[in-house]
Short mmCIF file of C-alpha atoms in Angstrom, two decimals:
data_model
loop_
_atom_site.label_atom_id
_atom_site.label_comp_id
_atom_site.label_asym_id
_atom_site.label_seq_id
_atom_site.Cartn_x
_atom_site.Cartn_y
_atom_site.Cartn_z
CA UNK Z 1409 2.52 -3.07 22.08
CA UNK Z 1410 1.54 -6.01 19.41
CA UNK Z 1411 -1.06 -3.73 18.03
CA UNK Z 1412 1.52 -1.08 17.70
CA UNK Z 1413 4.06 -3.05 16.21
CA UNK Z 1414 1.10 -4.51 13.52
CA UNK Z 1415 0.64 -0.70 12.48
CA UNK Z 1416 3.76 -0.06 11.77
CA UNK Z 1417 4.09 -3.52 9.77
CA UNK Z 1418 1.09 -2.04 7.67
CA UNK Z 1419 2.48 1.35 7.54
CA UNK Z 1420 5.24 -0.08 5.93
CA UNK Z 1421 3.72 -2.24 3.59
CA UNK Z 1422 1.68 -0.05 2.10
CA UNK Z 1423 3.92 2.43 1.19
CA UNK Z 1424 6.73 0.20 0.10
CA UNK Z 1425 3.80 -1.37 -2.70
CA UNK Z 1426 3.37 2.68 -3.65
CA UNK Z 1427 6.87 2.80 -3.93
CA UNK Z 1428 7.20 0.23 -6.75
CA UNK Z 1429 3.76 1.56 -8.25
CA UNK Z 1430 5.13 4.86 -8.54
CA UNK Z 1431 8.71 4.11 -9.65
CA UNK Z 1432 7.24 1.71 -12.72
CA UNK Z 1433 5.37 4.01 -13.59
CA UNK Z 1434 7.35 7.11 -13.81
CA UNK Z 1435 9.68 5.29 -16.20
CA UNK Z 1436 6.89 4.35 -18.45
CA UNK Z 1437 5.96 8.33 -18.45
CA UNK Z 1438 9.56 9.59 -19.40
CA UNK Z 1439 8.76 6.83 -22.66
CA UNK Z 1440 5.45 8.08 -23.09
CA UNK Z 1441 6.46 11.54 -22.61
CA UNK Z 1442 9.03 11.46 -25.54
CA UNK Z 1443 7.03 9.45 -27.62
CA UNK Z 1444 3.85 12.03 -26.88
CA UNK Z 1445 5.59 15.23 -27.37
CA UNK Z 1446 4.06 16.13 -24.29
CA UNK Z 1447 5.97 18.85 -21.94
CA UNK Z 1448 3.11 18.34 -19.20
CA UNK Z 1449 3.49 14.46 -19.28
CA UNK Z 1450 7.36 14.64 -19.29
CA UNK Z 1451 6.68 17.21 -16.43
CA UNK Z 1452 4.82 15.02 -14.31
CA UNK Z 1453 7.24 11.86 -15.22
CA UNK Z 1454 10.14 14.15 -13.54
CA UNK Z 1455 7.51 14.57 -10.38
CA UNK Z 1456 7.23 11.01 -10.51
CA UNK Z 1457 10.42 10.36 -10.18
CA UNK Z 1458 10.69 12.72 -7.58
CA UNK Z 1459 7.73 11.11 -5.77
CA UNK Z 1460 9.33 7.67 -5.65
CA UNK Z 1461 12.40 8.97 -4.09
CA UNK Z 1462 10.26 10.39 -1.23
CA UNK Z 1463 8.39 7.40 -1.10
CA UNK Z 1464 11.27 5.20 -0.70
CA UNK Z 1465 12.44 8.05 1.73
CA UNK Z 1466 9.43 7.03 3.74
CA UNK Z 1467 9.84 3.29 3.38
CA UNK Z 1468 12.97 3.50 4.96
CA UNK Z 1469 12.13 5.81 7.93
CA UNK Z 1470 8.55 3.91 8.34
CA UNK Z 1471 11.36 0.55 8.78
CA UNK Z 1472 13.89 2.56 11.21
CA UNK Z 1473 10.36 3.42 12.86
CA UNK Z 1474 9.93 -0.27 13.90
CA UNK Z 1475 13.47 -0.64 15.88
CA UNK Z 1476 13.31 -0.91 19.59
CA UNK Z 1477 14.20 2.01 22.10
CA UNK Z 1478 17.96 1.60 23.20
CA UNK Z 1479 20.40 3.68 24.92
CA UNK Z 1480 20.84 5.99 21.87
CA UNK Z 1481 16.83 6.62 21.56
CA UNK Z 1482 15.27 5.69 24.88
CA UNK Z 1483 11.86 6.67 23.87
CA UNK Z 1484 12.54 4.34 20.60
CA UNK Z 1485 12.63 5.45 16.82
CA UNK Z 1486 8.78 6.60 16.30
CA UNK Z 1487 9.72 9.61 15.77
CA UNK Z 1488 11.64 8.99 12.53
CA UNK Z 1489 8.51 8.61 10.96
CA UNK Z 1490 7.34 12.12 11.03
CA UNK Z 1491 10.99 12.96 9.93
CA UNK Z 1492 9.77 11.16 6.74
CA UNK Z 1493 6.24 13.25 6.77
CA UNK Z 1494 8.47 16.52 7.21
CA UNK Z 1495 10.59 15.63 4.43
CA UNK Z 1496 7.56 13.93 1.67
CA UNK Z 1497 5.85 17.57 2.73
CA UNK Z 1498 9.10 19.75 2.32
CA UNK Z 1499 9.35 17.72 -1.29
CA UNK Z 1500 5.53 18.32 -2.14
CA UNK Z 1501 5.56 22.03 -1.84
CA UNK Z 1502 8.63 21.90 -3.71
CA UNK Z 1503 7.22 19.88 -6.37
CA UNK Z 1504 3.85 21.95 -6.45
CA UNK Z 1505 5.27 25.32 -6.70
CA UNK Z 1506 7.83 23.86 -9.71
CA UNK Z 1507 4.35 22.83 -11.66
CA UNK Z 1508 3.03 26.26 -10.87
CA UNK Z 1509 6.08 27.59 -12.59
CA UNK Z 1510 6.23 25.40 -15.26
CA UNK Z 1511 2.26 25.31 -16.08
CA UNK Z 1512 2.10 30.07 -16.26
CA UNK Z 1513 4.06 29.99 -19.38
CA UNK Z 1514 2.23 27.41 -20.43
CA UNK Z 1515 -1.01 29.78 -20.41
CA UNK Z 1516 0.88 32.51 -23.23
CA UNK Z 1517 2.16 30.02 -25.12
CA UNK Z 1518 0.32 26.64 -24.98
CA UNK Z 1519 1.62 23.89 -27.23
CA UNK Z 1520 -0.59 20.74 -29.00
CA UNK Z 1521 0.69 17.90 -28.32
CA UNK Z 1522 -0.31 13.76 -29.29
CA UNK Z 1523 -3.75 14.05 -27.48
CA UNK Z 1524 -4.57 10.10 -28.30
CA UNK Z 1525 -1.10 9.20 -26.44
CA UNK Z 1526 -1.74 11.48 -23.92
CA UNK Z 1527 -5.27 9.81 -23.09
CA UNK Z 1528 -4.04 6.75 -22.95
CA UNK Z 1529 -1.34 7.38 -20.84
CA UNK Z 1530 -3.39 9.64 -18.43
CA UNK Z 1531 -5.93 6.31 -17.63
CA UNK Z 1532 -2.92 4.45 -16.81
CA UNK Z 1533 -1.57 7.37 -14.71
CA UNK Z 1534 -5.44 7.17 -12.68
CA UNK Z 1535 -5.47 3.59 -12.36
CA UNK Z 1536 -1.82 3.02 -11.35
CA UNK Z 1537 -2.04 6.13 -8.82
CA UNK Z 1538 -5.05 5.59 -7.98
CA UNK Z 1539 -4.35 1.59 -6.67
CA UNK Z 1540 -1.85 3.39 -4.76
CA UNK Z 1541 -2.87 6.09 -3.13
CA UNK Z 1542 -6.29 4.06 -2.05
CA UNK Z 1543 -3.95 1.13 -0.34
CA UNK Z 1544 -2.73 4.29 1.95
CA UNK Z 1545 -6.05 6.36 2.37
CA UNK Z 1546 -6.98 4.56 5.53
CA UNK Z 1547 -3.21 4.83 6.55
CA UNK Z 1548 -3.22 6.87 10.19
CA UNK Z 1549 0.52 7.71 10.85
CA UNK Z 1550 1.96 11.57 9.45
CA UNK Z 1551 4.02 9.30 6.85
CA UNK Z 1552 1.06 7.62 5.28
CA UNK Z 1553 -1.04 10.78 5.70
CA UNK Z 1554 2.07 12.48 3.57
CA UNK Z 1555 2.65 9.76 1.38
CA UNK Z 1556 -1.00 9.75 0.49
CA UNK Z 1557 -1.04 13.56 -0.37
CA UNK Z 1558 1.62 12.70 -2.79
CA UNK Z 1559 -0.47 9.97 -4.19
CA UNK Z 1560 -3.69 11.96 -4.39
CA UNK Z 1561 -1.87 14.90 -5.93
CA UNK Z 1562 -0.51 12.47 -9.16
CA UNK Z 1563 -4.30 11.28 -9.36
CA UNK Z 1564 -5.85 14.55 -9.18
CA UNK Z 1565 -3.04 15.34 -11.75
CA UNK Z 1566 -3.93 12.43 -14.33
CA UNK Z 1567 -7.68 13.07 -13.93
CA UNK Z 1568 -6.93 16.34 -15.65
CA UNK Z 1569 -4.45 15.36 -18.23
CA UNK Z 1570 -7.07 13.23 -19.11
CA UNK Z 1571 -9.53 15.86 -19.28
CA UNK Z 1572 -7.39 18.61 -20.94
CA UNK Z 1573 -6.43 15.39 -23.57
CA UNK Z 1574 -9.81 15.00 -24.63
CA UNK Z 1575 -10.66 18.33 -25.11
CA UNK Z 1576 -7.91 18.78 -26.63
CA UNK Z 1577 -8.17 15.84 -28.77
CA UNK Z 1578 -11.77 17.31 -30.40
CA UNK Z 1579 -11.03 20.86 -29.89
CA UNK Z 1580 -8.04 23.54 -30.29
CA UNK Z 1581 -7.71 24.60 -26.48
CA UNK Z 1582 -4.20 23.77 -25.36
CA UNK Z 1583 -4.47 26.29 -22.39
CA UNK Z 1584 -6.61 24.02 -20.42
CA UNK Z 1585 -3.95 21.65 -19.79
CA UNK Z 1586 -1.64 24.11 -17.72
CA UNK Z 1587 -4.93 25.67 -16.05
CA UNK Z 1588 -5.96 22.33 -14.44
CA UNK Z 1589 -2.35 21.86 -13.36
CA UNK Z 1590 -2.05 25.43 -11.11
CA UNK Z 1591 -5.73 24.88 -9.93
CA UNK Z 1592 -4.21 20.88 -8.39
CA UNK Z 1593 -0.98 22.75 -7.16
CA UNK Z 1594 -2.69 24.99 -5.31
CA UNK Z 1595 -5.36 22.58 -3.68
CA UNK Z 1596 -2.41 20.31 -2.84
CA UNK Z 1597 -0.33 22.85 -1.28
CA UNK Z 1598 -3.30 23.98 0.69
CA UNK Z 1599 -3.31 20.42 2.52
CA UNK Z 1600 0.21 19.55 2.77
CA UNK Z 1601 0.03 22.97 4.78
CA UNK Z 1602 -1.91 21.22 7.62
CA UNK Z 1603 0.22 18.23 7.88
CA UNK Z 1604 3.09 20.31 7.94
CA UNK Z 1605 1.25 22.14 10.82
CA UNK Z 1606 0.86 18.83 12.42
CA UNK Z 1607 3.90 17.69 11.63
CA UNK Z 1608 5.63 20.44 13.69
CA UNK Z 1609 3.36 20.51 16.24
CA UNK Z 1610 4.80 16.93 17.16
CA UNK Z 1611 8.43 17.84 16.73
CA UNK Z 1612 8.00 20.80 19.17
CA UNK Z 1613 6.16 18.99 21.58
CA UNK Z 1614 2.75 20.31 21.35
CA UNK Z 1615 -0.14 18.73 22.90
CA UNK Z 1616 -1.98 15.94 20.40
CA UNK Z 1617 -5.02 17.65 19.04
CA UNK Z 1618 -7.25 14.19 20.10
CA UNK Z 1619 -6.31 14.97 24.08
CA UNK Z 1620 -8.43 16.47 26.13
CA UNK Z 1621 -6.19 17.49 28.92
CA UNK Z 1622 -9.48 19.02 31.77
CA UNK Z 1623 -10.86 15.36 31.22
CA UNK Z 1624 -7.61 13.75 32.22
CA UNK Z 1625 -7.39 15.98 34.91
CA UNK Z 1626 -11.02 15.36 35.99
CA UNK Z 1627 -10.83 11.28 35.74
CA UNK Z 1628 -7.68 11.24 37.93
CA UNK Z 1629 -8.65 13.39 40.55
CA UNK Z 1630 -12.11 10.76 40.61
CA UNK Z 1631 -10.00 8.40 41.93
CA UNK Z 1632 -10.14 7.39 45.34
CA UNK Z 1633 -7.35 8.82 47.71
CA UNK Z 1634 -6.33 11.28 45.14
CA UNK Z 1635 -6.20 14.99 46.49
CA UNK Z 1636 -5.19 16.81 43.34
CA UNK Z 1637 -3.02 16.71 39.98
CA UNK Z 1638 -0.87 19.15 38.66
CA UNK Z 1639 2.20 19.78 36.54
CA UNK Z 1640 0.63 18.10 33.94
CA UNK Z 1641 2.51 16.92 30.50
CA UNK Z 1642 1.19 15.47 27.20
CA UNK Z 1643 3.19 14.92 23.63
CA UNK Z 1644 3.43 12.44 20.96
CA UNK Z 1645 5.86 11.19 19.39
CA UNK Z 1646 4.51 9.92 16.23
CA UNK Z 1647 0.30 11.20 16.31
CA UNK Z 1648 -0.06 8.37 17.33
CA UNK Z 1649 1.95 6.93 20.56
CA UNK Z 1650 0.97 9.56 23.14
CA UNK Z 1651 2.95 10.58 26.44
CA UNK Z 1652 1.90 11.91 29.65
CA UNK Z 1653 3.93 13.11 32.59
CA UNK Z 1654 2.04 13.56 35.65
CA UNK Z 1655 2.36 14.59 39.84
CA UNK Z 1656 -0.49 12.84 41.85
CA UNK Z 1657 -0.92 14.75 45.08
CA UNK Z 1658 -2.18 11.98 47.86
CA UNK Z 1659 -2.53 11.98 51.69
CA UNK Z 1660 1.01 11.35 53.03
CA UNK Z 1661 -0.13 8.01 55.47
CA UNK Z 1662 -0.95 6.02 52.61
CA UNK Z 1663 0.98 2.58 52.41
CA UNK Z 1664 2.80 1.04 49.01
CA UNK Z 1665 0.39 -1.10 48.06
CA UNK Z 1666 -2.63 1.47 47.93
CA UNK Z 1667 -0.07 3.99 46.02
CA UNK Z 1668 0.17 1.15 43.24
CA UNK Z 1669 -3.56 0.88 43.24
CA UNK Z 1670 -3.81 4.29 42.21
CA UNK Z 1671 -1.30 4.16 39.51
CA UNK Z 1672 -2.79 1.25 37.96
CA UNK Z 1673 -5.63 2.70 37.90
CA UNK Z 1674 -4.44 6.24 36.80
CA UNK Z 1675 -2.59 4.08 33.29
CA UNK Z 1676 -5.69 2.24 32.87
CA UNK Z 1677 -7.91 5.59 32.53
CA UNK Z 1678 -5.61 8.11 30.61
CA UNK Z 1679 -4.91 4.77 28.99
CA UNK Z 1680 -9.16 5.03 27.49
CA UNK Z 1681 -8.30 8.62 26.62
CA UNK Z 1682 -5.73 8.01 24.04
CA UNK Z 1683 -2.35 8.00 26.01
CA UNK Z 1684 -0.01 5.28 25.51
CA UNK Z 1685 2.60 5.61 27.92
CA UNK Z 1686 2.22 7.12 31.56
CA UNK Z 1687 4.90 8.82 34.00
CA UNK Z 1688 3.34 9.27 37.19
CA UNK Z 1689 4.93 11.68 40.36
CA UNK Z 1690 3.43 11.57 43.80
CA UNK Z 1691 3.48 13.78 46.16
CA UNK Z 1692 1.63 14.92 49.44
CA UNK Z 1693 -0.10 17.98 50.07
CA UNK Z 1694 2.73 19.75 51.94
CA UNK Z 1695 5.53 18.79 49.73
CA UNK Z 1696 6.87 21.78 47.48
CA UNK Z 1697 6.32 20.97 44.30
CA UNK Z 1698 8.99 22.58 41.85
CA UNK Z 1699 6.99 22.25 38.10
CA UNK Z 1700 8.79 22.64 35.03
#
């Protein structure tokens, strides 16, 4: 439990420091914007914007996250942390397909704007997002995965802004600009796609991609006294914090303290294959077992 409560801690740390990364720096883009002429830097200081409201979207759910289970939320608050993921991914797309929109008529009818501002905001724009997104690239939860899509999306974004300024700068070819910007859009919305997927998967109660449900069914049933297993159970609630509900069938003469042997034993071996909390049912060989 320490070790999950640390995670969290971290979770939350790192994306309340992207939070205030992101926020300062939007507000230097609107300036720099203006001051650039730039419609693709004023563009992305609006995404900004929009970024850090997602991001302190996540900093509050990656907090709720941390609370206790209680009679409201007996499994505990986990959970609100994909919330967050659904909603930074929900935003993204959003946000992607409004730079696709904005960067096609950009193609016909390209304008030049202050290249030199432009470059020097854009290696700001790298460095900033770029200290950001790397605190959350080793960041394991949906929200930091989520977060850090955002995060890679604005550097990916600034790389070419810098690009497009400097050719710009030396030649007359405007257009690259808005082609760099579809190209990100569409390689962004291509992997917000599969944490959406995953995402969902949690919320409808799939079973975690890292389970292997035939081995937890083999190293039960290796257990002495154990007949068979069946009816078996497996969700998440966060990708990480992993639930299994099982029935044990055993020989019907066995006494209390062998039956707690076994379940011991049972927690201690799903617990080496990835599941965190254990539910176990036994029953003997003649009882009628009514799965759901």
């Amino acid at each position: 439990m320490g070790h999950s409560h640390h995670h969290h801690d971290h979770s939350e740390g790192n994306i309340k420091v992207a939070f205030f990364l992101n926020l300062g720096f939007a507000i230097i883009e609107l300036i720099g914007g203006l001051w650039t002429n730039s419609v693709a830097i004023l563009s992305d200081a609006l995404h900004d914007l929009g970024d850090s409201l997602t991001l302190g979207v996540s900093w509050y759910f990656a907090k709720v996250a941390k609370k206790d289970r209680n009679q409201k939320y007996s499994y505990g608050y986990k959970r609100f942390s994909v919330l967050g993921a659904l909603i930074n991914s929900i935003v993204l797309v959003t946000g992607s397909a409004f730079i696709i929109i904005e960067a096609i008529p950009r193609l016909f009818d390209p304008i030049q704007p202050n290249t030199q501002g432009m470059i020097y905001l854009a290696i700001g724009g790298v460095i900033v997002n770029g200290a950001a997104a790397f605190k959350l690239s080793k960041g394991s939860s949906l929200n930091e995965k989520a977060v850090y899509m955002h995060l890679l999306e604005d550097v990916l974004g600034w790389i070419a802004v810098l690009i497009g300024a400097i050719v710009m700068h030396f030649w007359d070819l405007p257009i690259i600009d808005p082609s760099l910007s579809v190209l990100i859009a569409i390689f962004i919305l291509y992997n917000v796609f599969k944490n959406l997927r995953e995402s969902f998967r949690i919320i409808l109660q799939g079973t975690p991609s890292d389970i292997n449900v035939k081995k937890i069914h083999a190293t039960i049933k290796d257990i002495p006294k154990v007949l068979d297993v069946h009816d078996c159970h497996t969700w998440s609630l966060d990708g990480e914090y992993h639930i299994l509900s099982i029935h044990i069938v055993i020989a019907d003469d066995l006494p209390l303290s062998q039956l707690e042997t076994i379940k011991t034993e049972t927690k201690k071996r799903v617990s080496n294959l990835g599941i965190s909390h254990t539910t176990i049912e036994f029953e003997t060989k003649e009882e009628d077992c009514d799965p759901c």
